[in-house]
Short mmCIF file of N, CA and C in Angstrom, two decimals:
data_model
loop_
_atom_site.label_atom_id
_atom_site.label_comp_id
_atom_site.label_asym_id
_atom_site.label_seq_id
_atom_site.Cartn_x
_atom_site.Cartn_y
_atom_site.Cartn_z
N ASP A 1 108.69 95.51 98.09
CA ASP A 1 107.91 96.75 98.57
C ASP A 1 106.99 95.54 98.92
N LEU A 2 106.68 97.20 100.18
CA LEU A 2 105.44 96.49 100.54
C LEU A 2 105.13 98.31 100.17
N GLU A 3 103.09 98.39 100.15
CA GLU A 3 103.08 99.69 99.53
C GLU A 3 101.31 99.36 99.68
N VAL A 4 100.42 100.43 100.85
CA VAL A 4 99.66 100.50 101.71
C VAL A 4 99.26 101.59 100.63
N MET A 5 97.47 101.44 100.45
CA MET A 5 96.79 102.68 99.43
C MET A 5 95.32 102.29 100.26
N MET A 6 94.54 103.60 100.88
CA MET A 6 93.44 103.51 101.61
C MET A 6 92.99 103.87 100.27
N LEU A 7 91.65 103.32 99.88
CA LEU A 7 90.82 104.20 99.09
C LEU A 7 89.37 103.14 98.95
N PRO A 8 88.64 104.23 99.20
CA PRO A 8 86.83 104.30 99.34
C PRO A 8 86.89 103.80 97.90
N ALA A 9 87.00 102.25 98.23
CA ALA A 9 86.74 100.82 96.91
C ALA A 9 85.07 100.90 96.16
N THR A 10 84.63 100.49 98.04
CA THR A 10 83.76 100.40 98.17
C THR A 10 82.07 101.45 97.93
N ALA A 11 82.53 102.75 98.45
CA ALA A 11 82.61 103.59 98.50
C ALA A 11 81.70 103.70 96.91
N ILE A 12 82.64 103.77 96.29
CA ILE A 12 82.89 103.81 94.45
C ILE A 12 81.69 103.16 93.65
N ALA A 13 82.30 101.49 94.39
CA ALA A 13 81.27 100.44 93.73
C ALA A 13 79.68 100.69 94.24
N SER A 14 79.82 101.28 95.63
CA SER A 14 78.09 101.57 95.57
C SER A 14 78.05 102.93 94.99
N GLU A 15 78.35 103.28 94.95
CA GLU A 15 77.91 104.62 94.07
C GLU A 15 77.06 104.38 92.39
N LEU A 16 78.81 102.95 91.72
CA LEU A 16 78.08 103.18 90.72
C LEU A 16 76.95 102.16 90.89
N GLY A 17 76.39 101.23 91.41
CA GLY A 17 75.19 100.72 92.08
C GLY A 17 75.12 99.49 92.46
N ASP A 18 76.30 98.67 93.04
CA ASP A 18 76.61 97.31 92.67
C ASP A 18 77.48 97.13 93.87
N THR A 19 78.02 96.66 95.23
CA THR A 19 78.90 96.83 95.19
C THR A 19 79.60 95.59 94.83
N ARG A 20 79.37 94.90 94.35
CA ARG A 20 79.54 93.35 93.88
C ARG A 20 80.62 94.38 93.15
N VAL A 21 81.22 94.77 91.80
CA VAL A 21 82.29 95.43 91.49
C VAL A 21 83.56 95.90 92.06
N THR A 22 83.09 96.26 93.84
CA THR A 22 84.51 96.78 94.56
C THR A 22 85.51 95.53 94.12
N ASN A 23 85.80 94.99 93.81
CA ASN A 23 86.75 93.66 93.20
C ASN A 23 87.58 94.49 92.10
N MET A 24 86.99 96.36 91.26
CA MET A 24 86.43 96.38 90.12
C MET A 24 87.33 96.88 90.06
N VAL A 25 87.28 98.09 91.45
CA VAL A 25 88.26 99.39 91.52
C VAL A 25 89.37 98.73 92.10
N LEU A 26 89.75 98.19 92.88
CA LEU A 26 90.32 97.86 93.07
C LEU A 26 91.63 97.46 92.51
N LEU A 27 90.90 96.38 91.26
CA LEU A 27 91.98 96.24 89.43
C LEU A 27 92.51 96.82 89.28
N GLY A 28 91.55 98.12 88.96
CA GLY A 28 92.42 99.13 88.08
C GLY A 28 92.61 99.87 89.04
N ALA A 29 92.84 100.34 90.27
CA ALA A 29 94.10 101.45 90.97
C ALA A 29 95.68 100.26 90.72
N LEU A 30 95.13 99.39 91.33
CA LEU A 30 96.38 98.30 91.32
C LEU A 30 97.16 98.16 89.59
N LEU A 31 96.17 98.06 88.69
CA LEU A 31 97.12 98.47 87.89
C LEU A 31 97.70 99.92 86.87
N ALA A 32 97.07 101.08 88.13
CA ALA A 32 97.25 101.95 87.51
C ALA A 32 98.54 102.28 88.77
N ARG A 33 99.23 102.00 89.53
CA ARG A 33 99.80 101.79 90.28
C ARG A 33 101.10 100.23 89.73
N ARG A 34 100.96 99.09 88.94
CA ARG A 34 101.53 98.46 89.12
C ARG A 34 100.64 97.46 88.26
N PRO A 35 101.46 97.83 86.98
CA PRO A 35 100.73 97.44 84.82
C PRO A 35 100.98 96.21 84.72
N LEU A 36 100.76 94.96 85.79
CA LEU A 36 100.84 93.91 85.56
C LEU A 36 100.06 93.10 84.20
N MET A 37 99.21 93.71 84.19
CA MET A 37 98.54 93.77 82.60
C MET A 37 98.10 94.33 81.99
N GLN A 38 97.64 94.56 80.59
CA GLN A 38 97.39 95.91 80.06
C GLN A 38 96.02 95.79 79.69
N LEU A 39 95.75 97.56 80.49
CA LEU A 39 94.33 97.41 80.80
C LEU A 39 92.67 96.81 79.70
N ALA A 40 93.69 96.77 78.24
CA ALA A 40 92.88 96.26 77.37
C ALA A 40 92.11 95.13 77.77
N SER A 41 93.33 93.99 78.28
CA SER A 41 93.21 92.83 78.73
C SER A 41 91.83 92.39 79.86
N VAL A 42 91.71 93.09 80.29
CA VAL A 42 91.37 93.50 81.71
C VAL A 42 89.86 93.39 80.27
N GLU A 43 89.42 93.77 79.97
CA GLU A 43 88.07 95.15 79.61
C GLU A 43 88.03 93.93 77.89
N ARG A 44 88.84 93.23 77.83
CA ARG A 44 88.76 92.41 76.37
C ARG A 44 87.42 90.87 76.81
N VAL A 45 88.92 90.65 78.49
CA VAL A 45 88.25 89.59 79.08
C VAL A 45 86.81 89.69 79.69
N LEU A 46 85.98 90.03 80.25
CA LEU A 46 85.28 91.48 80.84
C LEU A 46 84.08 91.06 79.32
N HIS A 47 84.28 91.65 78.59
CA HIS A 47 83.05 92.03 77.15
C HIS A 47 83.34 90.15 76.64
N GLU A 48 84.32 89.19 76.60
CA GLU A 48 84.10 87.81 77.08
C GLU A 48 82.68 87.14 77.32
N LYS A 49 83.50 87.80 78.85
CA LYS A 49 82.79 86.72 80.07
C LYS A 49 81.38 87.35 79.86
N LEU A 50 80.60 88.62 79.94
CA LEU A 50 79.94 89.21 80.50
C LEU A 50 78.93 89.79 79.32
N GLY A 51 79.52 89.33 77.71
CA GLY A 51 78.40 89.87 76.96
C GLY A 51 77.79 90.81 76.90
N THR A 52 76.58 90.28 75.78
CA THR A 52 75.25 90.90 75.01
C THR A 52 74.55 89.80 76.61
N ARG A 53 74.64 88.86 77.36
CA ARG A 53 73.86 88.45 77.97
C ARG A 53 73.97 89.27 79.57
N ARG A 54 74.78 89.60 79.52
CA ARG A 54 74.16 90.75 80.99
C ARG A 54 75.16 92.21 80.30
N VAL A 55 74.41 92.71 79.69
CA VAL A 55 75.45 94.67 79.50
C VAL A 55 74.90 95.06 80.53
N HIS A 56 74.20 95.37 81.76
CA HIS A 56 74.44 96.23 82.86
C HIS A 56 75.39 95.92 83.35
N MET A 57 75.75 94.55 83.35
CA MET A 57 76.95 93.45 84.73
C MET A 57 77.90 94.58 83.76
N LEU A 58 77.95 94.55 82.42
CA LEU A 58 79.52 94.40 81.62
C LEU A 58 79.63 96.09 82.19
N GLU A 59 79.39 97.07 81.14
CA GLU A 59 78.27 98.29 81.43
C GLU A 59 79.17 98.81 83.06
N ILE A 60 78.26 98.49 84.08
CA ILE A 60 79.34 98.55 85.29
C ILE A 60 80.52 98.51 86.10
N ASN A 61 81.12 97.26 85.44
CA ASN A 61 82.86 96.61 85.66
C ASN A 61 83.65 97.42 85.18
N LEU A 62 83.07 97.90 83.74
CA LEU A 62 84.07 98.78 83.24
C LEU A 62 84.30 100.71 83.83
N ASN A 63 83.28 100.95 83.64
CA ASN A 63 82.78 102.24 84.66
C ASN A 63 83.57 102.14 86.10
N ALA A 64 83.41 100.48 86.54
CA ALA A 64 84.15 100.34 87.99
C ALA A 64 85.89 100.34 87.63
N LEU A 65 86.10 99.64 87.23
CA LEU A 65 87.45 100.07 86.91
C LEU A 65 87.84 100.77 85.73
N ALA A 66 86.67 101.89 85.66
CA ALA A 66 87.91 103.40 84.70
C ALA A 66 87.91 104.11 86.49
N ARG A 67 87.06 104.11 87.14
CA ARG A 67 87.23 104.35 88.52
C ARG A 67 88.57 104.28 88.98
N GLY A 68 88.88 103.08 89.22
CA GLY A 68 90.21 102.46 90.19
C GLY A 68 90.77 102.90 89.36
N VAL A 69 91.04 102.37 88.17
CA VAL A 69 92.29 103.58 86.88
C VAL A 69 92.53 104.90 87.72
N ALA A 70 91.51 105.79 87.90
CA ALA A 70 91.39 107.21 88.20
C ALA A 70 92.27 107.34 89.41
N LEU A 71 91.29 106.78 90.14
CA LEU A 71 92.18 107.15 91.90
C LEU A 71 93.07 105.91 92.17
N GLY A 72 93.97 104.83 91.23
CA GLY A 72 95.24 104.82 91.53
C GLY A 72 96.21 105.46 90.82
N GLN A 73 95.95 106.72 89.76
CA GLN A 73 96.88 107.55 89.01
C GLN A 73 96.49 108.63 90.52
N GLU A 74 95.23 108.66 90.53
CA GLU A 74 95.46 110.10 91.85
C GLU A 74 96.20 110.01 92.65
N GLN A 75 96.46 108.71 93.31
CA GLN A 75 97.31 108.28 94.29
C GLN A 75 98.45 108.66 94.03
N THR A 76 98.60 107.80 92.75
CA THR A 76 100.11 107.89 92.39
C THR A 76 100.80 109.97 92.36
N ALA A 77 100.34 110.57 91.89
CA ALA A 77 100.20 111.76 91.66
C ALA A 77 100.30 112.65 92.81
N SER A 78 100.14 112.10 94.02
CA SER A 78 99.60 113.03 95.42
C SER A 78 100.50 112.20 96.59
N ALA A 79 101.26 110.83 95.63
CA ALA A 79 102.85 110.17 96.35
C ALA A 79 103.47 111.28 96.23
#
């Protein structure tokens, strides 16, 4: 089945301070709707890849992921 959702992912990423995390907003929303992998696994990989070298990017990516999950849950509740 095909499911289409209109999400303000770029606007949310912009609010967070960097449109490059739009993909993390979308990933969070996807995982809220279709749990293809555990959220903890994504968070662990972000910590491994960004870690202490890019603390700011780690924080913004984690926030984007969380906002996406919340957005996906809202869409699920209203569907």
